[in-house]
Each structure stands twice: as C-alpha cells, then as structure tokens.
C-alpha cells in the first residue's frame, strides 16, 4: 500500500469511528474499527514530515489548522449550549510531536539534544500554567466548562496534555517517527505501548481530575495494535496526494456529525 492508500484506509476507519461517537445507537464495532485511524494517520504524517520540502511550513500549517479546529469546536459548543465539548483535534497532537522531532533533529550532539529536551519540558510547564490561568481564573468564555476551556487553550499554547490522546499520543508519534523505516522495531514498540496503555486505562478509567486529561482513552483502545499489518503493507511509495482534502475533510466531517447529533437530540 502507498501512503495515499493508507490514508484512505485510515479515513474510512475514522469516519466509522466518528459516526459511532456522534450518532446514537450506532454499532459499537464502528468504534472498534476506529482505533486504527490514529496510528495509521500518525505513520503517514511521520513520513510526510520526513519527505516535506520545508518542515517549518509543514509544522506551521499544522499549528494554524489546530487553532482553526479549536475555534470551530468552541463555536459549535456555544451554539448548541453543550457541556460536552468537542475535544477532537488531532492537528494539535501532530503539531507538538512534529515540533519536538524538528528540534531534536537540528543537531546531532548529546549536549544539544539534552538542551532541547530541557527547553521542551520548560515550555510544556509554562503552557500548562497558561492554560490553567485562562481556564481556572479568567474562565473566558464563561459559557463552556473548565474541561472545555483547558482543551480550548491547549492548541494556542501548544500544551501536550490538552491534546487528543494527551502526552501518550505525542510520545507515540515521536517514537513512531524514529522507527518508521524499521518495521520490526516499530511493531514491537506498538505492542509494548499498547500493553502499557491498556494497563493505564484500566487503572484510571473511572477516575476524574488529572487522570481524565492524561489518559483520555476508551476501554477498547488496545485494538490499535491491529494497525501493524497495515504498516507492514506500506510499499515505500507516496501514491495519490490530495493533501488538502485530508486536511479539510477531518474537521468538516466532525463538525457535520456533531451538528447532526445535536439537532437530532433536540
């Protein structure tokens, strides 16, 4: 399979997943199939970051798209006066992961990489504090709850915690990038990652507070392990492009399904 074909496979999985998420009484197996979407898109994005002519523009594009999607999520939440905020924004996860990869790859010395890791940790602490200030103290806008506010400011300040998949998926993307051409090691990593994630989910699933931000996964997230055969099917070719189609289809189809579900409920 080419990257283009893998993207379409992920697209179908994603559509089923979001129908299962937003449309009441949808078959539960829609959500099961949907667990394949994120890891496949991450794999395709890792190669996209590697092959792009200008990584800075690639990263900037992801940042702008993450802000646009966050703004759209806020507007829809306010329009329908919902407490359940749209947290779907994979652009932010890809943006933060891509920035970290870009920074770590600029120089190959141990001192540089240690310095970059230190700066990234400091930036993440500052980003968390800024999200807390705007969400907890300023509460702007007042029409949505605290959980929604944290996820609204997460893309603005590039906080890894308040992303779709939280820190776990950011780390997943970074490791996946470095193992993208080593399918054996990548498969082993996915298996180990899935096991640790499954243990963490079962121990924190019914918890509230910080755990709801750090481990925002369903009980069937382990099904993402079945992305491995699809990764092995990658033939090293780009295939059909349609870059902008995938960029815009993602937020638009989520917003349409969200609107449909709310109109149907009302």
Coordinates of C-alpha atoms in Angstrom, one line a residue:
X1 CA 0.0 0.0 0.0
X2 CA 1.2 3.5 -0.8
X3 CA 0.9 6.4 1.7
X4 CA -2.1 7.7 -0.2
X5 CA -3.9 4.3 0.0
X6 CA -3.1 4.0 3.7
X7 CA -4.6 7.4 4.3
X8 CA -7.9 6.3 2.6
X9 CA -7.9 3.2 4.8
X10 CA -7.5 5.4 7.9
X11 CA -10.1 7.8 6.5
X12 CA -12.7 5.0 6.4
X13 CA -11.8 3.9 9.9
X14 CA -12.0 7.5 11.1
X15 CA -15.5 8.1 9.6
X16 CA -16.9 4.9 11.2
X17 CA -15.3 5.9 14.5
X18 CA -16.9 9.3 14.5
X19 CA -20.3 8.0 13.4
X20 CA -20.1 5.7 16.4
X21 CA -19.1 8.7 18.6
X22 CA -21.7 11.2 17.5
X23 CA -24.7 9.2 16.1
X24 CA -26.7 7.5 18.8
X25 CA -27.4 3.7 18.6
X26 CA -24.5 3.2 16.1
X27 CA -22.9 -0.3 16.2
X28 CA -20.2 -0.5 18.8
X29 CA -17.9 -2.1 16.2
X30 CA -17.7 1.3 14.4
X31 CA -15.6 2.5 17.4
X32 CA -13.6 -0.7 17.4
X33 CA -12.6 -0.2 13.8
X34 CA -11.9 3.5 14.5
X35 CA -9.0 2.6 16.8
X36 CA -6.9 2.0 13.7
X37 CA -7.3 5.5 12.4
X38 CA -5.0 7.5 14.6
X39 CA -1.9 5.2 14.4
X40 CA -2.2 4.9 10.6
X41 CA -2.5 8.7 10.2
X42 CA 0.4 9.1 12.6
X43 CA 2.5 6.8 10.5
X44 CA 1.6 8.6 7.3
X45 CA 2.3 12.0 8.9
X46 CA 5.7 10.8 10.1
X47 CA 6.7 10.1 6.5
X48 CA 5.1 13.4 5.4
X49 CA 7.2 15.3 7.9
X50 CA 10.3 13.4 6.7
X51 CA 9.7 14.0 3.0
X52 CA 8.3 17.5 3.1
X53 CA 10.4 20.2 1.3
X54 CA 10.1 22.6 4.2
X55 CA 9.5 21.2 7.7
X56 CA 8.8 24.7 9.1
X57 CA 5.9 25.4 6.8
X58 CA 4.6 21.8 7.4
X59 CA 4.7 22.5 11.2
X60 CA 3.2 26.0 10.8
X61 CA 0.4 24.6 8.7
X62 CA -0.4 22.1 11.5
X63 CA -0.5 24.8 14.1
X64 CA -2.8 27.0 12.1
X65 CA -5.1 24.1 11.4
X66 CA -5.2 23.2 15.1
X67 CA -6.2 26.7 16.0
X68 CA -8.9 26.8 13.4
X69 CA -10.3 23.5 14.6
X70 CA -10.2 24.6 18.2
X71 CA -12.1 27.7 17.3
X72 CA -14.7 25.7 15.4
X73 CA -15.1 23.4 18.3
X74 CA -15.7 26.3 20.7
X75 CA -18.2 28.0 18.4
X76 CA -20.3 24.8 18.0
X77 CA -20.2 24.1 21.7
X78 CA -21.5 27.6 22.4
X79 CA -24.2 27.5 19.6
X80 CA -25.6 24.2 20.9
X81 CA -25.1 25.2 24.6
X82 CA -23.5 21.9 25.3
X83 CA -21.4 20.9 28.3
X84 CA -19.8 18.1 26.3
X85 CA -17.0 19.9 24.5
X86 CA -15.6 18.7 21.2
X87 CA -12.0 17.5 22.1
X88 CA -11.3 16.1 18.6
X89 CA -8.2 17.9 17.3
X90 CA -5.5 15.6 16.0
X91 CA -3.8 18.5 14.3
X92 CA -2.6 19.7 17.7
X93 CA -1.1 16.3 18.6
X94 CA 0.7 16.1 15.3
X95 CA 1.9 19.7 15.6
X96 CA 3.5 19.2 19.0
X97 CA 5.1 15.9 18.0
X98 CA 6.4 17.4 14.8
X99 CA 7.9 20.4 16.6
X100 CA 9.8 18.1 19.0
X101 CA 11.1 15.9 16.2
X102 CA 12.2 19.0 14.3
X103 CA 14.0 20.5 17.2
X104 CA 15.8 17.2 18.2
X105 CA 16.9 16.7 14.6
X106 CA 18.6 20.1 14.1
X107 CA 21.9 19.0 15.6
X108 CA 23.2 15.5 16.5
X109 CA 25.2 16.3 19.6
X110 CA 24.3 14.9 23.0
X111 CA 24.5 18.4 24.6
X112 CA 22.2 19.9 22.1
X113 CA 19.6 17.2 22.4
X114 CA 19.7 17.4 26.2
X115 CA 19.3 21.2 26.0
X116 CA 16.3 20.9 23.6
X117 CA 14.7 18.3 25.9
X118 CA 15.1 20.7 28.9
X119 CA 13.6 23.6 26.9
X120 CA 10.7 21.4 25.7
X121 CA 9.9 20.4 29.3
X122 CA 10.1 24.1 30.4
X123 CA 7.8 25.1 27.6
X124 CA 5.3 22.4 28.5
X125 CA 5.2 23.6 32.1
X126 CA 4.7 27.2 31.0
X127 CA 2.0 26.1 28.5
X128 CA 0.1 24.2 31.3
X129 CA 0.3 27.2 33.6
X130 CA -1.1 29.5 30.9
X131 CA -3.9 27.1 30.2
X132 CA -4.7 26.9 34.0
X133 CA -4.7 30.8 34.3
X134 CA -7.1 31.3 31.4
X135 CA -9.3 28.3 32.2
X136 CA -9.4 28.5 36.0
X137 CA -9.0 32.1 36.9
X138 CA -10.2 34.1 33.8
X139 CA -12.7 31.5 32.6
X140 CA -13.0 33.0 29.1
X141 CA -15.5 32.3 27.6
X142 CA -17.8 31.7 30.6
X143 CA -20.3 29.7 28.5
X144 CA -18.3 26.5 28.5
X145 CA -17.0 24.4 31.4
X146 CA -13.4 24.2 32.7
X147 CA -12.6 20.9 30.9
X148 CA -13.6 22.5 27.6
X149 CA -11.6 25.6 28.4
X150 CA -8.4 23.7 29.0
X151 CA -8.8 21.9 25.7
X152 CA -9.6 25.3 24.0
X153 CA -6.3 26.9 25.2
X154 CA -4.2 23.8 24.7
X155 CA -3.7 24.4 20.9
X156 CA -3.0 28.1 21.5
X157 CA -0.1 27.5 24.0
X158 CA 0.9 24.1 22.5
X159 CA 0.2 22.0 25.6
X160 CA 0.8 18.3 25.1
X161 CA -1.5 17.4 28.0
X162 CA -4.6 19.0 26.4
X163 CA -4.3 17.3 23.1
X164 CA -6.3 14.5 21.5
X165 CA -4.6 11.5 23.1
X166 CA -2.7 13.7 25.5
X167 CA 1.0 13.2 26.2
X168 CA 0.8 9.5 25.4
X169 CA -0.1 10.1 21.7
X170 CA 2.6 12.8 21.4
X171 CA 5.2 10.4 22.6
X172 CA 3.7 7.7 20.4
X173 CA 4.2 10.0 17.3
X174 CA 7.8 10.9 18.2
X175 CA 8.9 7.3 18.7
X176 CA 7.0 6.2 15.6
X177 CA 8.8 8.9 13.5
X178 CA 12.2 7.5 14.5
X179 CA 11.2 3.9 13.9
X180 CA 9.1 4.5 10.8
X181 CA 11.6 2.7 8.5
X182 CA 12.3 -0.1 11.0
X183 CA 9.1 -2.1 10.9
X184 CA 10.2 -4.8 13.2
X185 CA 11.2 -2.5 16.0
X186 CA 8.1 -0.3 15.3
X187 CA 5.8 -3.3 15.7
X188 CA 7.5 -4.2 18.9
X189 CA 7.1 -0.6 20.2
X190 CA 3.4 -0.6 19.2
X191 CA 2.8 -3.8 21.1
X192 CA 4.6 -2.6 24.2
X193 CA 2.9 0.8 24.0
X194 CA -0.5 -0.8 23.7
X195 CA 0.1 -3.0 26.7
X196 CA 1.2 -0.1 28.9
X197 CA -1.7 2.0 27.7
X198 CA -4.2 -0.8 28.4
X199 CA -2.9 -1.2 32.0
X200 CA -3.1 2.6 32.5
X201 CA -6.6 2.8 31.1
X202 CA -8.0 0.0 33.3
X203 CA -6.4 1.6 36.4
X204 CA -7.6 5.2 35.7
X205 CA -10.8 4.8 33.5
X206 CA -13.3 5.7 36.3
X207 CA -11.1 8.4 37.8
X208 CA -11.8 12.1 37.5
X209 CA -9.5 15.1 37.7
X210 CA -5.9 14.9 36.2
X211 CA -6.3 11.3 35.0
X212 CA -9.2 12.3 32.7
X213 CA -6.7 14.6 30.9
X214 CA -3.6 12.3 30.9
X215 CA -5.4 9.0 29.9
X216 CA -8.3 10.1 27.7
X217 CA -8.9 6.7 26.1
X218 CA -11.7 4.2 25.8
X219 CA -11.5 0.7 27.2
X220 CA -11.0 -0.7 23.7
X221 CA -8.0 1.4 22.7
X222 CA -5.9 -1.8 22.7
X223 CA -7.4 -2.5 19.2
X224 CA -5.0 0.0 17.8
X225 CA -2.5 -2.9 17.8
X226 CA -4.1 -4.2 14.6
X227 CA -2.5 -1.3 12.7
X228 CA 0.7 -3.3 12.5
X229 CA -0.3 -5.4 9.4
X230 CA -1.2 -2.2 7.6
X231 CA 2.1 -0.6 8.4
X232 CA 3.9 -3.7 7.1
X233 CA 1.9 -3.3 3.9
X234 CA 3.5 0.1 3.2
X235 CA 5.4 -0.2 -0.1
X236 CA 7.5 3.0 0.2
X237 CA 5.5 4.9 -2.4
X238 CA 3.7 8.2 -2.0
X239 CA 0.6 7.3 -4.1
X240 CA -2.2 9.7 -4.6
X241 CA -1.7 13.1 -2.9
X242 CA -4.9 15.0 -2.1
X243 CA -3.1 16.7 0.9
X244 CA -5.6 19.5 1.3
X245 CA -8.6 17.1 1.0
X246 CA -7.4 15.2 4.1
X247 CA -6.6 18.4 6.0
X248 CA -10.1 19.9 5.5
X249 CA -12.2 16.7 5.5
X250 CA -11.1 15.9 9.1
X251 CA -12.6 18.9 10.8
X252 CA -15.6 19.4 8.4
X253 CA -16.9 15.8 8.8
X254 CA -16.6 16.0 12.6
X255 CA -18.5 19.3 12.7
X256 CA -21.2 17.9 10.4
X257 CA -21.7 14.8 12.6
X258 CA -21.7 16.9 15.8
X259 CA -24.3 19.3 14.4
X260 CA -26.4 16.3 13.2
X261 CA -26.3 14.6 16.6
X262 CA -27.3 17.7 18.4
X263 CA -30.2 18.6 16.0
X264 CA -31.4 15.0 16.3
X265 CA -31.4 15.1 20.1
X266 CA -33.2 18.5 20.1

